[in-house]
Coordinates of N, CA and C in Angstrom, one line a residue:
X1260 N 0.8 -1.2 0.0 CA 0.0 0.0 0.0 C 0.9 1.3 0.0
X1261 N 1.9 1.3 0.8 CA 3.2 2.0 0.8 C 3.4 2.6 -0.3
X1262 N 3.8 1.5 -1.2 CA 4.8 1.7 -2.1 C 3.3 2.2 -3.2
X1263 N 2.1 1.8 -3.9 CA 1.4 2.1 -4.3 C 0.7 3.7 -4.4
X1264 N 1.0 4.1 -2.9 CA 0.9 5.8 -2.3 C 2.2 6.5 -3.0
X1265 N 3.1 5.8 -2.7 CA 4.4 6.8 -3.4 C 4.5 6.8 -4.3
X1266 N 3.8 6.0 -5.1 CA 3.9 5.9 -6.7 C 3.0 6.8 -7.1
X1267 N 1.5 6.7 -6.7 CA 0.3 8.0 -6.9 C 1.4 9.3 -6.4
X1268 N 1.6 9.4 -5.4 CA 2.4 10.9 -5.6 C 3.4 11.1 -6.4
X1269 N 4.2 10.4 -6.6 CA 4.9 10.8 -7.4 C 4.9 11.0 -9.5
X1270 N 3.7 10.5 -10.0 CA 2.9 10.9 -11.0 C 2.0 11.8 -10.7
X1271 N 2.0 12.3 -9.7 CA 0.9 13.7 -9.8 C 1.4 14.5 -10.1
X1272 N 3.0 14.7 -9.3 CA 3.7 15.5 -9.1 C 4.5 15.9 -10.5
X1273 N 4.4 14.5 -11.1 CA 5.2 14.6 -13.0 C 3.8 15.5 -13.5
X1274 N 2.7 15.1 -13.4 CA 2.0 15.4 -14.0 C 1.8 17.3 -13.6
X1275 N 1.7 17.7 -12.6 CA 1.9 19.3 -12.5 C 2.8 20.1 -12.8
X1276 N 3.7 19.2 -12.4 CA 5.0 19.8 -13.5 C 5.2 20.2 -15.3
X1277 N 4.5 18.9 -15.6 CA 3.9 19.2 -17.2 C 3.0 19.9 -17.6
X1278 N 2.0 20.1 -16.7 CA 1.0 21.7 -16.7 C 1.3 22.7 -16.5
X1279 N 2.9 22.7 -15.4 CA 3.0 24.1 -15.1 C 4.0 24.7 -16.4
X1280 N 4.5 23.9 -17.6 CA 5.7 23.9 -18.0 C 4.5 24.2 -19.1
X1281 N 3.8 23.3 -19.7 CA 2.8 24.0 -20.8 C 2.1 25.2 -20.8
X1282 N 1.4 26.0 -19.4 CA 0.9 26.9 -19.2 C 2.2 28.0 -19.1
X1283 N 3.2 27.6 -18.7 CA 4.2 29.0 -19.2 C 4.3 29.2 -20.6
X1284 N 4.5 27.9 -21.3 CA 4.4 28.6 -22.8 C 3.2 28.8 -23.5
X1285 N 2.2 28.5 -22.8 CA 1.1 29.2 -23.5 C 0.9 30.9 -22.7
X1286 N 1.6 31.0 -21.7 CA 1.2 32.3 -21.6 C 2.4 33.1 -21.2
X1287 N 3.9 33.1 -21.5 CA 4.6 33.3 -21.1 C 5.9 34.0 -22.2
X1288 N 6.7 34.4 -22.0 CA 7.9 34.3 -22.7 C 9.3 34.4 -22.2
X1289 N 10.0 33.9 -23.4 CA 11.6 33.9 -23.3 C 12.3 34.3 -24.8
X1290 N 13.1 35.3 -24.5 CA 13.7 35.7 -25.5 C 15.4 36.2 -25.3
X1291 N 15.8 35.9 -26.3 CA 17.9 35.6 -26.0 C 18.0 36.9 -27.0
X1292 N 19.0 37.8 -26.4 CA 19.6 39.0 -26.6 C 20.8 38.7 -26.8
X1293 N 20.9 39.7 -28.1 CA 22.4 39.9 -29.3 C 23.5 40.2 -27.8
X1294 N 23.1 41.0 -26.7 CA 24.3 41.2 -25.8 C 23.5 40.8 -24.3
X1295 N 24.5 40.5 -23.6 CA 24.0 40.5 -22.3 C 23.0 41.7 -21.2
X1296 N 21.6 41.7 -21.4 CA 21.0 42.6 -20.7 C 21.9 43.6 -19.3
X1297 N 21.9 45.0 -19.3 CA 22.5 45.8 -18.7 C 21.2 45.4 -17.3
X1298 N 20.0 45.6 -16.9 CA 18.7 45.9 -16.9 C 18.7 43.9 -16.0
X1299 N 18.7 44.0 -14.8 CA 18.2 42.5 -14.2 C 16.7 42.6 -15.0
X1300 N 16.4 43.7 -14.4 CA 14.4 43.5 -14.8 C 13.6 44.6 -15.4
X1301 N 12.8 44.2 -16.3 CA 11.9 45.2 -17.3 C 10.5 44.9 -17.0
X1302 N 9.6 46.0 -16.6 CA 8.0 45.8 -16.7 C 7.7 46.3 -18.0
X1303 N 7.0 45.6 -19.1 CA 6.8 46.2 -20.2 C 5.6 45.6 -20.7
X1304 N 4.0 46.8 -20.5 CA 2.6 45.8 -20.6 C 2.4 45.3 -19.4
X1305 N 2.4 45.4 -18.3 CA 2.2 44.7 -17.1 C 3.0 43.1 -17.1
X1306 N 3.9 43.4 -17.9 CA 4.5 41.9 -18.1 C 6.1 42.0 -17.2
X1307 N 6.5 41.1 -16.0 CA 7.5 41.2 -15.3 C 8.7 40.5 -16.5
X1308 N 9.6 41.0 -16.9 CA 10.8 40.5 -17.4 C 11.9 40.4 -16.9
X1309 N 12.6 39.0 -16.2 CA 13.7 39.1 -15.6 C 14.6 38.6 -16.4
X1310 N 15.8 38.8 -16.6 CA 17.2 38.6 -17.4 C 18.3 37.9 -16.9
X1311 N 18.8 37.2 -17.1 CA 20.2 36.8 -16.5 C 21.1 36.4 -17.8
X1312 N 22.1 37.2 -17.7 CA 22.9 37.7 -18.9 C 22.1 37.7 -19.9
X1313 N 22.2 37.3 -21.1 CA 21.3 37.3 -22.8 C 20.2 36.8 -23.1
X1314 N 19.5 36.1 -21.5 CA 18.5 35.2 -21.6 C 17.2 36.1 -20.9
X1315 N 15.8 36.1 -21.4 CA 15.1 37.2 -20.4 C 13.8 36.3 -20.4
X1316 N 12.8 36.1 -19.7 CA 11.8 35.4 -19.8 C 10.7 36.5 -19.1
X1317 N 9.1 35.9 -19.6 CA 8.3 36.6 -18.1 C 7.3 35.4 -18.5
X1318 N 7.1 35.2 -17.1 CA 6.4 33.8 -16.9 C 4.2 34.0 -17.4
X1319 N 4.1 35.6 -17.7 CA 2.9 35.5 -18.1 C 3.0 37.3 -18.7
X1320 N 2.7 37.0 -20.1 CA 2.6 38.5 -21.0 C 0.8 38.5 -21.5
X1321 N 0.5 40.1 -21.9 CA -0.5 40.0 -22.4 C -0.4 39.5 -24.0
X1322 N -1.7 39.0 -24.2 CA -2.1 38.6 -25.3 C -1.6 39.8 -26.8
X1323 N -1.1 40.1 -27.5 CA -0.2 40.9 -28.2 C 0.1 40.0 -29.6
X1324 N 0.1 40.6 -30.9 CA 0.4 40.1 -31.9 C 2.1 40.1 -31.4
X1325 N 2.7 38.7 -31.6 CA 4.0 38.7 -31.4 C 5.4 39.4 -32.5
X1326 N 4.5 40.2 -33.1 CA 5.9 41.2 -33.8 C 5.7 42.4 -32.7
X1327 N 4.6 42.8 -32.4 CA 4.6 44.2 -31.8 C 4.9 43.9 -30.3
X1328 N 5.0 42.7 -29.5 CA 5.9 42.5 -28.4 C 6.9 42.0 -28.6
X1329 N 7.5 42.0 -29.3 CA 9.0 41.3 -29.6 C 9.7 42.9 -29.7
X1330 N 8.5 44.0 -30.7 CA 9.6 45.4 -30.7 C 9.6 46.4 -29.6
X1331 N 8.6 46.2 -29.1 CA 8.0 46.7 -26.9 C 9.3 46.7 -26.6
X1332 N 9.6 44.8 -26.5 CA 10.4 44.7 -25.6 C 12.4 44.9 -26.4
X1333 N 12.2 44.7 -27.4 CA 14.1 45.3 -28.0 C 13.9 46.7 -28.1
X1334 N 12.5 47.4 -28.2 CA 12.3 49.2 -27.5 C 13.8 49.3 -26.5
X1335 N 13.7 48.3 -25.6 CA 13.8 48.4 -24.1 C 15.4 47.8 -23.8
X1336 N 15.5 46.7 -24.3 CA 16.7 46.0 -24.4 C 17.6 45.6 -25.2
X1337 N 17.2 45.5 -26.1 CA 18.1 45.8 -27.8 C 18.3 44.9 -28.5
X1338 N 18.6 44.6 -29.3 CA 19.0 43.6 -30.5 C 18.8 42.0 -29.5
X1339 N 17.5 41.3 -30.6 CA 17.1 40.2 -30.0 C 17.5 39.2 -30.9
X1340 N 18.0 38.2 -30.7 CA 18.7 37.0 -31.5 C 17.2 35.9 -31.7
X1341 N 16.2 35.9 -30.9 CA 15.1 34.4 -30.7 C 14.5 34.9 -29.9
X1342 N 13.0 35.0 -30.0 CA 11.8 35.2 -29.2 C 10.9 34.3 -29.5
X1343 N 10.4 33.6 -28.1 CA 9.2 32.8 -28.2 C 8.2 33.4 -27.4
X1344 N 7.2 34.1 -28.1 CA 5.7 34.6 -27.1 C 4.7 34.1 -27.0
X1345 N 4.6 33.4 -25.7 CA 3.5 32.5 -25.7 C 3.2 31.2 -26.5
X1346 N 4.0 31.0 -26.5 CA 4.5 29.4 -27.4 C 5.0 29.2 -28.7
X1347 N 4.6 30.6 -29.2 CA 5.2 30.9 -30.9 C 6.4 31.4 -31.2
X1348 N 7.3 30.8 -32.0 CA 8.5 31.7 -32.1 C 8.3 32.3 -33.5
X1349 N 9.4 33.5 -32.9 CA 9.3 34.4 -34.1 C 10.5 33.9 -35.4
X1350 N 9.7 34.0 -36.7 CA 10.8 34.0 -37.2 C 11.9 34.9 -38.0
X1351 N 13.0 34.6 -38.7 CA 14.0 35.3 -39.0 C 13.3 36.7 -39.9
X1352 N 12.3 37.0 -40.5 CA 12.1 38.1 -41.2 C 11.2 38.8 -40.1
X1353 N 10.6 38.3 -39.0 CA 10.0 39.1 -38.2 C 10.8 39.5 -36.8
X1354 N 12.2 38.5 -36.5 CA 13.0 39.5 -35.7 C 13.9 40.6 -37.0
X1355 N 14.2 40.7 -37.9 CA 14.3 41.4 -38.4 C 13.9 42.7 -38.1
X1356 N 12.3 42.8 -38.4 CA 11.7 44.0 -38.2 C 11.6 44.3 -36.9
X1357 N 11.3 43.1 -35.8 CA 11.4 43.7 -34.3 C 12.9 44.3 -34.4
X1358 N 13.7 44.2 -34.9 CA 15.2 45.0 -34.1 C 15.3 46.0 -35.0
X1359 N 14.6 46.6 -35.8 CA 14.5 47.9 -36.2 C 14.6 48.9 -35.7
X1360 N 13.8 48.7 -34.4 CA 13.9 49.4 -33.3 C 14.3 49.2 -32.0
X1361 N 15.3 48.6 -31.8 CA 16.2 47.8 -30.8 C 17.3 48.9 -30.2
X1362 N 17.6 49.2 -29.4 CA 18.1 50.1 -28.5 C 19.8 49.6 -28.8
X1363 N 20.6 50.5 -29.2 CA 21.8 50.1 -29.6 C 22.6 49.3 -28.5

């Protein structure tokens, strides 16, 4: 019965894990910068952005066509190498135009 209990918890616990890891990318982002963020953290949209060196994530952004929050946020932090908003990545002709306006 023991061992049958530890086994129920420990597939619940796989299994929240896998919800909590899907629901970040369905509502979340991460995006890797051309240089290491100066900026630990950025609020941009009510969205918290925290950075550690070239890497920046926020674990819940608003709903936004993802060219015009990819250029929000290199507004803010600059030349972006790979953005995924909300589970979509951008691709090479649309970081293009987000670093148009990318903060040198």
């Amino acid at each position: 019965m023991r061992i049958f209990m530890t086994a129920l918890v420990a597939a619940s616990a796989l299994s929240t894990v896998g919800m909590a890891t899907s629901a970040f990318a369905a509502e979340g982002a991460v995006l890797k910068l051309k240089a290491p963020s100066k900026a630990p953290t950025l609020i941009q949209d009510g969205a918290m952005w925290r950075c550690n060196g070239d890497v920046c994530a926020a674990p819940q952004v608003k709903s936004l066509p993802i060219g015009r929050a990819c250029r929000k946020v290199a507004a803010e932090l600059g030349p972006i190498v790979s953005f995924n908003y909300r589970g979509q990545d951008l691709d090479a002709a649309g970081l293009a135009d987000c670093n148009t306006v990318a903060k040198s």
